[in-house]
Short mmCIF file of C-alpha atoms and ligand atoms in Angstrom, two decimals:
data_model
loop_
_atom_site.label_atom_id
_atom_site.label_comp_id
_atom_site.label_asym_id
_atom_site.label_seq_id
_atom_site.Cartn_x
_atom_site.Cartn_y
_atom_site.Cartn_z
CA MET S 334 89.67 -29.88 -50.10
CA GLY S 335 88.65 -29.05 -46.84
CA ILE S 336 88.25 -25.66 -45.71
CA ALA S 337 91.47 -25.83 -43.32
CA ASP S 338 93.40 -27.05 -46.26
CA ASP S 339 92.21 -24.48 -48.26
CA ILE S 340 93.02 -21.85 -45.92
CA GLN S 341 96.59 -23.51 -45.26
CA ALA S 342 96.94 -23.17 -49.07
CA THR S 343 95.80 -19.56 -49.06
CA VAL S 344 98.23 -18.43 -46.27
CA SER S 345 101.45 -19.98 -47.89
CA SER S 346 100.39 -18.24 -51.24
CA LEU S 347 99.73 -14.71 -49.45
CA PRO S 348 99.32 -11.95 -51.80
CA PRO S 349 100.45 -8.49 -50.72
CA ARG S 350 98.76 -7.48 -47.26
CA ASP S 351 96.44 -4.52 -48.36
CA SER S 352 94.69 -6.32 -51.00
CA VAL S 353 93.49 -9.09 -48.64
CA ARG S 354 92.57 -7.43 -45.63
CA THR S 355 88.96 -7.26 -46.99
CA ASP S 356 86.20 -9.66 -48.58
CA ALA S 357 84.71 -7.60 -51.28
CA ALA S 358 81.39 -9.12 -50.86
CA THR S 359 80.77 -8.87 -47.17
CA GLY S 360 83.31 -5.92 -46.06
CA PHE S 361 84.59 -8.63 -43.43
CA LEU S 362 88.38 -9.21 -42.87
CA GLY S 363 89.60 -11.19 -45.82
CA ARG S 364 90.91 -14.62 -44.75
CA PRO S 365 94.45 -14.22 -44.29
CA ALA S 366 93.76 -11.01 -42.39
CA PHE S 367 91.12 -13.06 -40.29
CA ILE S 368 93.91 -16.01 -39.62
CA GLU S 369 96.49 -13.25 -38.42
CA ARG S 370 94.12 -12.16 -36.20
CA LEU S 371 93.33 -15.62 -34.65
CA ARG S 372 97.25 -16.02 -34.42
CA ASP S 373 97.26 -12.89 -32.51
CA ALA S 374 94.47 -13.54 -30.23
CA VAL S 375 95.80 -17.18 -29.53
CA VAL S 376 98.95 -15.55 -28.41
CA SER S 377 97.34 -13.04 -26.09
CA ALA S 378 94.99 -15.81 -24.73
CA ARG S 379 97.83 -17.98 -24.04
CA ARG S 380 99.59 -15.35 -22.28
CA ALA S 381 96.42 -14.12 -20.29
CA ASN S 382 95.12 -17.59 -19.49
CA ASP S 383 92.09 -16.70 -21.41
CA ARG S 384 89.72 -18.52 -23.60
CA LEU S 385 88.58 -18.19 -27.26
CA ALA S 386 85.87 -19.60 -29.40
CA VAL S 387 86.18 -19.97 -33.12
CA PHE S 388 82.77 -20.40 -34.95
CA VAL S 389 82.30 -21.63 -38.48
CA PHE S 390 78.71 -20.85 -39.77
CA GLY S 391 77.19 -22.14 -42.87
CA LEU S 392 73.64 -21.72 -44.45
CA ASP S 393 71.88 -24.59 -44.95
CA ARG S 394 70.00 -24.20 -48.14
CA PHE S 395 72.34 -21.17 -49.94
CA ARG S 396 72.84 -23.38 -53.04
CA LEU S 397 69.00 -23.13 -53.63
CA VAL S 398 69.06 -19.16 -53.62
CA ASN S 399 71.66 -19.40 -56.45
CA GLU S 400 69.92 -22.11 -58.62
CA ARG S 401 66.83 -20.08 -58.13
CA TRP S 402 67.56 -16.49 -58.49
CA GLY S 403 71.04 -16.60 -59.88
CA HIS S 404 74.36 -15.43 -58.32
CA LEU S 405 73.58 -11.82 -57.86
CA ALA S 406 70.64 -12.63 -55.58
CA GLY S 407 73.11 -15.00 -53.85
CA ASP S 408 75.52 -12.24 -53.10
CA SER S 409 72.93 -10.01 -51.61
CA VAL S 410 71.60 -12.90 -49.05
CA LEU S 411 75.59 -13.22 -48.31
CA ARG S 412 75.44 -9.27 -47.77
CA GLU S 413 72.42 -9.62 -45.66
CA VAL S 414 74.03 -12.53 -43.78
CA ALA S 415 77.01 -10.35 -43.20
CA LEU S 416 74.81 -7.62 -41.85
CA ARG S 417 73.12 -10.20 -39.26
CA LEU S 418 76.44 -11.36 -38.06
CA ARG S 419 78.02 -7.89 -37.26
CA ARG S 420 74.77 -7.03 -35.52
CA THR S 421 74.48 -10.24 -33.49
CA LEU S 422 78.24 -10.26 -32.48
CA ARG S 423 80.24 -7.59 -30.71
CA GLY S 424 82.20 -5.09 -32.38
CA THR S 425 85.33 -6.77 -31.02
CA ASP S 426 84.73 -10.19 -32.60
CA ALA S 427 86.79 -10.93 -35.95
CA LEU S 428 84.43 -11.75 -38.73
CA THR S 429 85.27 -13.34 -42.34
CA ARG S 430 83.62 -15.05 -45.20
CA LEU S 431 85.83 -18.30 -45.84
CA GLY S 432 84.08 -19.04 -48.95
CA GLY S 433 80.83 -19.95 -50.63
CA ASP S 434 78.18 -19.52 -47.94
CA GLN S 435 80.63 -20.17 -44.93
CA PHE S 436 81.46 -17.50 -42.52
CA ALA S 437 83.73 -17.57 -39.47
CA ALA S 438 84.01 -15.49 -36.39
CA LEU S 439 86.42 -15.18 -33.28
CA THR S 440 85.20 -14.20 -30.06
CA PRO S 441 87.56 -13.68 -27.20
CA GLY S 442 86.72 -14.07 -23.73
CA VAL S 443 84.04 -16.52 -24.21
CA PRO S 444 83.73 -18.29 -20.56
CA ASN S 445 83.30 -21.91 -21.48
CA ALA S 446 81.50 -24.15 -23.86
CA GLU S 447 77.75 -23.20 -22.74
CA GLY S 448 78.68 -19.33 -23.51
CA ALA S 449 79.94 -20.07 -26.92
CA GLU S 450 76.70 -22.14 -27.74
CA SER S 451 74.65 -19.39 -26.74
CA VAL S 452 76.25 -16.86 -28.92
CA ALA S 453 76.17 -19.57 -31.61
CA ARG S 454 72.33 -19.69 -31.00
CA LYS S 455 71.79 -16.17 -31.07
CA VAL S 456 73.34 -15.94 -34.62
CA LEU S 457 71.30 -19.20 -35.59
CA ASP S 458 67.99 -17.42 -34.35
CA ALA S 459 69.14 -14.16 -36.26
CA LEU S 460 69.76 -16.06 -39.57
CA ARG S 461 66.54 -17.68 -39.00
CA GLU S 462 64.40 -14.40 -40.12
CA PRO S 463 63.52 -14.73 -43.50
CA PHE S 464 65.52 -12.86 -46.23
CA SER S 465 64.04 -11.01 -48.89
CA VAL S 466 65.28 -12.06 -52.47
CA ASN S 467 64.09 -10.52 -55.54
CA GLY S 468 61.11 -9.24 -53.89
CA GLU S 469 60.31 -12.97 -52.78
CA SER S 470 60.69 -14.11 -49.15
CA PHE S 471 63.41 -17.08 -48.63
CA SER S 472 64.12 -18.74 -45.21
CA THR S 473 66.73 -20.87 -44.32
CA THR S 474 68.25 -22.21 -41.13
CA ALA S 475 72.03 -22.30 -40.52
CA SER S 476 74.65 -24.84 -38.78
CA VAL S 477 77.56 -24.00 -36.79
CA GLY S 478 80.65 -25.62 -35.66
CA ILE S 479 82.46 -24.22 -32.71
CA ALA S 480 86.11 -24.71 -31.60
CA LEU S 481 87.51 -23.73 -28.26
CA PHE S 482 90.89 -22.56 -27.34
CA PRO S 483 92.89 -23.96 -25.59
CA GLU S 484 91.03 -27.55 -25.33
CA HIS S 485 90.54 -28.10 -28.96
CA GLY S 486 93.43 -26.90 -30.84
CA MET S 487 96.62 -24.76 -29.75
CA ASP S 488 97.05 -22.78 -32.92
CA GLU S 489 94.89 -20.98 -35.34
CA HIS S 490 94.95 -23.72 -38.11
CA ARG S 491 93.87 -26.43 -35.82
CA LEU S 492 90.97 -24.39 -34.48
CA ILE S 493 89.69 -23.41 -37.81
CA ARG S 494 90.00 -27.31 -38.68
CA ALA S 495 88.22 -28.12 -35.40
CA ALA S 496 85.40 -25.62 -36.00
CA ASP S 497 85.11 -26.77 -39.46
CA TRP S 498 84.99 -30.70 -38.73
CA ALA S 499 82.20 -29.77 -35.87
CA LEU S 500 80.20 -27.89 -38.72
CA ASN S 501 80.17 -30.59 -40.99
CA ASP S 502 78.96 -32.84 -38.03
CA ALA S 503 76.26 -30.41 -37.42
CA LYS S 504 75.26 -30.60 -40.98
CA ARG S 505 75.37 -34.41 -41.02
CA ARG S 506 73.15 -34.42 -37.87
CA GLY S 507 70.24 -32.82 -39.52
CA ARG S 508 71.31 -29.03 -39.74
CA ASP S 509 69.87 -26.44 -37.78
CA ALA S 510 72.33 -27.23 -35.08
CA VAL S 511 75.44 -26.28 -33.09
CA ARG S 512 78.07 -28.53 -32.44
CA ILE S 513 81.00 -28.04 -30.40
CA TYR S 514 84.30 -29.88 -31.51
CA SER S 515 85.31 -32.79 -29.36
CA ASN S 516 88.45 -35.11 -29.81
CA ALA S 517 85.84 -37.90 -30.48
CA LEU S 518 84.19 -36.20 -33.46
CA GLY S 519 86.68 -37.92 -35.86
CA ASP S 520 85.25 -41.38 -34.55
CA ALA S 521 81.66 -39.90 -34.59
CA ARG S 522 81.89 -38.77 -38.26
CA ASP S 523 82.70 -42.61 -38.89
CA GLY S 524 79.41 -43.53 -36.93
CA ALA S 525 81.69 -44.84 -34.15
CA ILE S 526 79.36 -43.18 -31.63
CA ASP S 527 75.98 -44.47 -31.34
CA LEU S 528 73.98 -41.91 -28.86
CA GLU S 529 71.12 -44.40 -28.58
CA HIS S 530 73.46 -47.06 -27.31
CA ASP S 531 75.71 -44.49 -25.09
CA LEU S 532 72.48 -43.01 -23.46
CA ARG S 533 71.28 -46.51 -22.61
CA VAL S 534 74.57 -47.33 -20.76
CA GLY S 535 74.96 -43.83 -19.62
CA MET S 536 71.87 -43.52 -17.58
CA ASN S 537 73.03 -46.04 -15.72
CA ARG S 538 76.75 -44.92 -15.37
CA SER S 539 75.09 -41.36 -13.67
CA GLU S 540 75.96 -39.50 -16.60
CA LEU S 541 72.95 -37.63 -16.54
CA GLU S 542 73.25 -34.30 -14.71
CA LEU S 543 70.74 -31.78 -13.27
CA ARG S 544 70.51 -28.15 -13.53
CA TYR S 545 68.16 -25.83 -11.63
CA GLN S 546 66.99 -22.45 -12.92
CA PRO S 547 65.31 -20.24 -10.32
CA VAL S 548 61.85 -18.74 -11.26
CA HIS S 549 61.52 -15.37 -9.55
CA ASP S 550 58.25 -13.71 -8.27
CA LEU S 551 58.81 -10.12 -8.66
CA ASP S 552 55.64 -9.23 -6.50
CA SER S 553 56.82 -11.05 -3.39
CA GLY S 554 60.47 -10.63 -4.25
CA ARG S 555 61.10 -14.43 -3.65
CA ILE S 556 61.97 -17.26 -5.63
CA ASP S 557 58.76 -19.19 -6.42
CA SER S 558 60.46 -22.42 -7.52
CA VAL S 559 63.21 -24.03 -9.62
CA GLU S 560 63.11 -25.57 -13.04
CA THR S 561 64.77 -29.09 -13.49
CA LEU S 562 66.84 -29.10 -16.78
CA VAL S 563 68.76 -32.28 -17.88
CA ARG S 564 72.16 -32.32 -19.26
CA TRP S 565 74.01 -35.42 -20.26
CA ARG S 566 77.75 -35.73 -19.78
CA HIS S 567 78.78 -37.97 -22.86
CA PRO S 568 82.11 -39.46 -22.23
CA GLN S 569 83.58 -38.58 -25.55
CA LEU S 570 81.18 -35.63 -26.93
CA GLY S 571 81.05 -33.75 -23.35
CA LEU S 572 78.08 -31.95 -21.96
CA LEU S 573 75.19 -32.28 -24.08
CA PRO S 574 72.26 -30.03 -23.93
CA PRO S 575 68.67 -31.59 -23.91
CA ASP S 576 67.88 -30.78 -27.60
CA ARG S 577 70.95 -32.99 -28.51
CA PHE S 578 69.57 -36.13 -27.14
CA ILE S 579 65.83 -35.70 -26.31
CA PRO S 580 64.51 -36.18 -29.66
CA MET S 581 66.47 -39.50 -29.79
CA ALA S 582 65.23 -40.56 -26.63
CA GLU S 583 61.78 -39.69 -27.59
CA GLU S 584 61.93 -41.76 -30.63
CA THR S 585 63.51 -44.89 -29.00
CA GLY S 586 61.41 -44.70 -25.87
CA LEU S 587 64.40 -44.17 -23.43
CA VAL S 588 62.96 -40.90 -22.53
CA ARG S 589 60.71 -42.98 -19.98
CA THR S 590 63.57 -43.92 -17.99
CA LEU S 591 65.16 -40.58 -18.50
CA GLY S 592 62.19 -38.90 -17.12
CA GLU S 593 62.07 -41.33 -14.17
CA ARG S 594 65.78 -40.34 -13.03
CA VAL S 595 64.85 -36.94 -13.48
CA LEU S 596 62.01 -36.72 -11.40
CA GLU S 597 63.79 -38.62 -8.75
CA GLY S 598 66.72 -36.59 -8.91
CA ALA S 599 64.67 -33.51 -8.58
CA CYS S 600 62.48 -34.91 -5.73
CA ALA S 601 65.65 -36.03 -3.77
CA GLN S 602 67.40 -32.29 -4.37
CA LEU S 603 64.28 -30.62 -3.01
CA ALA S 604 64.22 -32.76 -0.07
CA ARG S 605 67.90 -32.30 0.74
CA TRP S 606 67.51 -28.63 -0.02
CA ARG S 607 64.92 -28.39 2.42
CA ARG S 608 66.91 -30.38 5.00
CA GLN S 609 69.45 -27.86 4.66
CA GLY S 610 67.12 -25.35 5.67
CA LEU S 611 65.69 -23.97 2.39
CA ASP S 612 62.47 -22.87 2.40
CA LEU S 613 61.27 -23.40 -1.24
CA ALA S 614 57.61 -23.87 -2.29
CA GLY S 615 58.73 -26.50 -5.18
CA VAL S 616 60.31 -27.89 -8.23
CA SER S 617 59.25 -28.38 -11.77
CA VAL S 618 60.46 -31.10 -14.37
CA ASN S 619 59.88 -31.31 -17.99
CA LEU S 620 58.49 -34.66 -19.17
CA SER S 621 57.35 -35.78 -22.30
CA ALA S 622 53.91 -36.93 -23.47
CA ARG S 623 55.82 -40.38 -23.82
CA ASP S 624 56.46 -40.50 -19.86
CA PHE S 625 52.56 -40.64 -19.49
CA ASP S 626 52.54 -43.72 -21.64
CA ARG S 627 53.08 -46.26 -19.01
CA SER S 628 49.96 -47.39 -17.26
CA ASP S 629 51.68 -47.02 -13.74
CA PHE S 630 52.86 -43.45 -14.22
CA VAL S 631 50.45 -41.93 -11.65
CA ASP S 632 51.64 -44.47 -8.92
CA PHE S 633 55.33 -43.97 -9.77
CA VAL S 634 54.94 -40.13 -9.49
CA THR S 635 53.02 -40.55 -6.29
CA ASP S 636 55.23 -43.18 -4.77
CA THR S 637 58.54 -40.96 -5.74
CA LEU S 638 57.05 -38.09 -3.84
CA ALA S 639 55.99 -40.14 -0.89
CA ARG S 640 59.59 -41.71 -0.82
CA HIS S 641 61.30 -38.20 -0.32
CA ALA S 642 58.39 -37.09 2.21
CA LEU S 643 57.45 -34.47 -0.11
CA SER S 644 53.71 -33.43 -0.56
CA PRO S 645 52.23 -33.46 -4.28
CA ASP S 646 51.93 -29.95 -4.51
CA SER S 647 55.87 -29.44 -4.10
CA LEU S 648 56.06 -30.80 -7.89
CA GLU S 649 55.17 -29.27 -10.74
CA ILE S 650 55.27 -31.35 -14.38
CA GLU S 651 55.88 -29.14 -17.34
CA VAL S 652 54.57 -30.72 -20.50
CA THR S 653 54.48 -28.52 -23.84
CA GLU S 654 51.10 -27.87 -25.35
CA HIS S 655 50.90 -30.14 -28.07
CA SER S 656 51.81 -33.41 -26.10
CA PHE S 657 48.12 -34.41 -25.13
CA PHE S 658 46.40 -33.85 -28.33
CA ASP S 659 46.84 -37.39 -30.04
CA ASP S 660 46.60 -39.31 -26.78
CA PRO S 661 43.44 -39.36 -24.44
CA GLU S 662 44.79 -41.65 -21.96
CA ALA S 663 47.87 -39.38 -21.53
CA ALA S 664 45.51 -36.47 -20.85
CA ALA S 665 43.50 -38.77 -18.50
CA ARG S 666 46.67 -39.70 -16.63
CA ALA S 667 47.44 -35.99 -16.36
CA ALA S 668 44.14 -35.29 -14.98
CA GLU S 669 44.36 -38.08 -12.43
CA LEU S 670 47.98 -36.34 -11.11
CA ARG S 671 46.35 -33.02 -10.69
CA ALA S 672 43.64 -34.88 -8.62
CA CYS S 673 46.10 -36.13 -6.31
CA GLY S 674 47.61 -32.59 -6.06
CA VAL S 675 50.55 -32.72 -8.48
CA ARG S 676 50.72 -29.54 -10.32
CA LEU S 677 50.98 -29.19 -14.20
CA SER S 678 52.27 -26.69 -16.40
CA ILE S 679 52.03 -25.81 -20.12
CA ASP S 680 55.45 -25.09 -21.22
CA ASP S 681 56.42 -23.16 -24.53
CA PHE S 682 53.01 -21.67 -24.70
CA GLY S 683 51.86 -20.15 -27.95
CA THR S 684 54.38 -22.08 -30.23
CA LYS S 685 52.47 -24.83 -31.47
CA TYR S 686 48.90 -25.54 -31.90
CA SER S 687 47.26 -23.63 -28.82
CA SER S 688 44.02 -24.92 -28.80
CA LEU S 689 42.47 -23.06 -26.04
CA SER S 690 39.48 -25.83 -25.40
CA TYR S 691 42.95 -27.70 -24.37
CA LEU S 692 42.94 -25.23 -21.30
CA GLN S 693 39.55 -26.23 -20.48
CA ARG S 694 39.76 -29.95 -20.40
CA LEU S 695 43.08 -30.08 -18.65
CA PRO S 696 43.37 -28.77 -15.05
CA VAL S 697 46.51 -26.97 -15.56
CA ASN S 698 47.97 -24.55 -12.87
CA THR S 699 50.44 -22.59 -14.65
CA ILE S 700 51.16 -21.30 -18.19
CA LYS S 701 54.87 -20.52 -19.19
CA VAL S 702 55.12 -18.14 -22.18
CA ASP S 703 57.71 -18.94 -24.74
CA ARG S 704 60.71 -17.25 -25.08
CA SER S 705 60.35 -16.49 -28.47
CA PHE S 706 57.76 -14.03 -27.69
CA VAL S 707 59.52 -12.71 -24.45
CA ARG S 708 62.39 -11.88 -26.74
CA ASP S 709 60.51 -9.30 -28.72
CA VAL S 710 58.47 -7.50 -25.94
CA GLY S 711 59.22 -3.93 -26.10
CA TYR S 712 60.48 -4.41 -29.77
CA SER S 713 57.63 -5.92 -31.60
CA THR S 714 54.06 -5.08 -31.20
CA SER S 715 52.71 -8.39 -32.24
CA SER S 716 54.83 -10.07 -29.76
CA GLU S 717 53.62 -7.64 -26.96
CA SER S 718 50.22 -8.20 -27.68
CA ILE S 719 50.39 -11.93 -27.74
CA VAL S 720 51.87 -11.63 -24.21
CA ALA S 721 49.20 -9.29 -23.21
CA ALA S 722 46.47 -11.65 -24.40
CA VAL S 723 48.34 -14.90 -22.79
CA ILE S 724 48.17 -12.62 -19.45
CA ALA S 725 44.49 -11.93 -19.96
CA LEU S 726 43.88 -15.51 -20.51
CA ALA S 727 45.75 -16.67 -17.56
CA SER S 728 44.35 -14.16 -15.24
CA GLY S 729 40.94 -14.79 -16.12
CA MET S 730 41.11 -18.63 -15.81
CA GLY S 731 43.04 -18.07 -12.46
CA LEU S 732 46.33 -19.68 -13.75
CA ARG S 733 49.63 -18.66 -12.96
CA LEU S 734 52.00 -17.24 -15.39
CA ILE S 735 55.66 -17.38 -16.02
CA ALA S 736 57.71 -15.77 -18.74
CA GLU S 737 60.65 -17.82 -19.84
CA GLY S 738 63.66 -16.63 -21.29
CA VAL S 739 64.26 -13.29 -19.61
CA GLU S 740 67.35 -11.72 -20.90
CA GLU S 741 66.98 -8.05 -20.33
CA ILE S 742 65.97 -5.43 -17.67
CA ASP S 743 63.75 -3.75 -20.48
CA GLN S 744 61.88 -6.97 -20.98
CA VAL S 745 61.35 -7.17 -17.12
CA ARG S 746 59.75 -3.68 -17.11
CA CYS S 747 57.55 -4.38 -20.25
CA LEU S 748 56.12 -7.64 -18.70
CA ARG S 749 55.49 -5.89 -15.32
CA ARG S 750 53.63 -3.32 -17.32
CA LEU S 751 51.63 -5.90 -18.94
CA GLY S 752 50.89 -7.62 -15.75
CA CYS S 753 53.26 -10.64 -15.54
CA HIS S 754 55.33 -10.67 -12.20
CA MET S 755 57.03 -14.49 -12.43
CA MET S 756 60.01 -14.69 -14.57
CA GLN S 757 62.91 -16.82 -15.35
CA GLY S 758 66.09 -16.14 -17.40
CA PHE S 759 69.54 -15.32 -18.08
CA LEU S 760 69.10 -12.02 -16.63
CA PHE S 761 68.43 -13.60 -13.01
CA SER S 762 70.32 -16.84 -13.35
CA ARG S 763 71.39 -19.39 -16.12
CA PRO S 764 70.44 -22.88 -14.88
CA LEU S 765 72.92 -23.97 -12.30
CA PRO S 766 74.26 -27.25 -10.81
CA ALA S 767 72.67 -28.15 -7.50
CA ASP S 768 75.45 -26.87 -5.33
CA ASP S 769 75.54 -23.33 -7.24
CA ALA S 770 71.70 -23.30 -7.15
CA PHE S 771 71.64 -23.47 -3.37
CA ARG S 772 73.91 -20.82 -2.93
CA TYR S 773 71.85 -18.89 -5.06
CA LEU S 774 68.81 -19.81 -3.38
CA ALA S 775 69.97 -19.23 0.15
CA ARG S 776 71.36 -15.64 -0.87
CA ALA S 777 67.99 -14.71 -2.32
CA ALA S 778 66.23 -15.90 0.74
CA ARG S 779 68.39 -13.52 3.03
CA ALA S 780 67.91 -10.66 0.85
P1 LIG O 1178 62.15 -25.56 -21.49
O1 LIG O 1178 61.44 -26.47 -20.68
O2 LIG O 1178 61.22 -24.59 -21.97
O3 LIG O 1178 63.32 -25.07 -20.83
C1 LIG O 1178 64.11 -23.54 -21.12
C2 LIG O 1178 64.93 -23.48 -22.01
O4 LIG O 1178 65.66 -22.19 -22.15
C3 LIG O 1178 66.23 -24.27 -21.23
O5 LIG O 1178 67.17 -24.69 -22.23
C4 LIG O 1178 67.11 -23.24 -20.55
O6 LIG O 1178 68.35 -23.25 -20.11
C5 LIG O 1178 66.79 -22.02 -21.34
N1 LIG O 1178 66.73 -20.67 -20.97
C6 LIG O 1178 66.55 -20.20 -19.95
N2 LIG O 1178 66.63 -18.96 -19.60
C7 LIG O 1178 66.93 -18.44 -21.02
C8 LIG O 1178 67.20 -17.29 -21.37
O7 LIG O 1178 67.33 -16.26 -20.59
N3 LIG O 1178 67.78 -17.36 -22.70
C9 LIG O 1178 67.93 -18.26 -23.44
N4 LIG O 1178 68.37 -18.16 -24.57
N5 LIG O 1178 67.63 -19.37 -23.02
C10 LIG O 1178 67.30 -19.47 -21.67
P2 LIG O 1178 67.40 -26.16 -22.26
O8 LIG O 1178 68.05 -26.75 -20.55
O9 LIG O 1178 68.65 -26.50 -23.43
O10 LIG O 1178 66.49 -26.83 -22.34
C11 LIG O 1178 65.66 -27.02 -23.59
C12 LIG O 1178 64.63 -27.91 -23.45
O11 LIG O 1178 64.77 -29.48 -23.36
C13 LIG O 1178 63.70 -27.49 -22.21
O12 LIG O 1178 62.73 -26.30 -22.81
C14 LIG O 1178 62.93 -28.75 -22.51
O13 LIG O 1178 61.66 -28.97 -23.37
C15 LIG O 1178 63.83 -29.89 -22.66
N6 LIG O 1178 64.17 -30.61 -21.48
C16 LIG O 1178 64.88 -30.26 -20.53
N7 LIG O 1178 65.05 -30.78 -19.67
C17 LIG O 1178 64.39 -32.01 -19.90
C18 LIG O 1178 63.87 -33.15 -19.11
O14 LIG O 1178 64.55 -33.71 -18.22
N8 LIG O 1178 62.83 -34.18 -20.02
C19 LIG O 1178 62.44 -33.69 -21.10
N9 LIG O 1178 61.54 -34.51 -21.52
N10 LIG O 1178 62.81 -32.58 -21.60
C20 LIG O 1178 63.50 -31.90 -21.30
MG1 LIG O 1179 60.43 -26.31 -19.28
MG1 LIG O 1180 59.60 -23.56 -22.33
#
């Protein structure tokens, strides 16, 4: 029996109200009380023309806790999960335990799917921290299904069912994932959606969309550049973030065509912005190591730049630090591009192998400190030490340093104190569609 049916059954056999208001294990609303809250929230949202998001969370390896340490330990993990959910979500968000290791949350006023997804990711991050069980450390990931009012259901039962389906789909696709319900999910569950086929076709139907996130230079007060980030508008599944399709594209080799499209789109956009009078030094694009596989890659990049009358140093190519370890040819091509004047940046620095000799072998221009360190500056001395060390490294080697994922003003203060002045992140701007980015850049130039 699915959770939705389960809830339906619960609701129709409601015990007296007070005994169902809270769940003993977590102190959260009991299920019936949660459903009631959801029903009220739907009514208010409909009246105010507002949106709601319903989340269903499941721990990916909870069964293991019960099997290894017994149910009492399982309950203590659930209590800790409850605490973390409470801390991560706003006080006004309603929470319940649907049963077993599944929790649901209701957050009013979420502006759109991307907003809901970022709430979900915060929760996933919070649940990724190890749990202490009987003195041992236990780590797990979680998955989330999301349904939005009004698009995925007009009443409380449909919304929960939709979020539950989305959760099952997330688990089916390999866990540690966020899924937003879509009306085609029923089909997807039967394997009717073939992402590889769809991407092959979709790239030719202009389903790829580019977003641009500004990088601020707080010393000069100007915008240094913008980072190009790809999205895929899937006809049934809606707007997909890169982590939903880049791994598949890398596996299947489709990433090369994708990289070409992104590079072409970003260069065309920069040229257009400059024609519109924007004084923007450059754009960066993210490429996978596999993009460097083709023997004519250097020509492709330089031709694209020439076609748009852009100087090579208007383009920065971001690669993650581990991309080149296994492939000397790719590293040679990267060096060749550098020799042509194209800029290179190491993305997500510090998260993988971080071989420092690599910085010596590859003539990179920029290091991007990963969000996972930036997130904790000001809170964790170890993250702060790592950031300080990377800043010292960059400055010693004459490299630019960009901190990614800056969300709070305290992080800005702390980063500045440590000596970092280039930053990007939601605090300044989310990745924006080209028109919005143009307005943002134009306004920043006037300020
Ligand atoms: P990345 O290059 O490290 O990009 C930064 C990611 O962090 C982006 O996610 C961005 O939306 C997100 N972000 C930026 N500021 C903040 C913030 O303040 N808080 C939080 N929580 N997140 C922030 P996105 O767009 O989902 O991209 C994810 C990754 O997908 C990128 O990580 C990049 O590695 C890859 N990617 C994006 N576009 C492309 C592409 O065209 N080709 C390839 N091969 N990979 C791409
Ligand atoms: Mg990047
Ligand atoms: Mg990054």
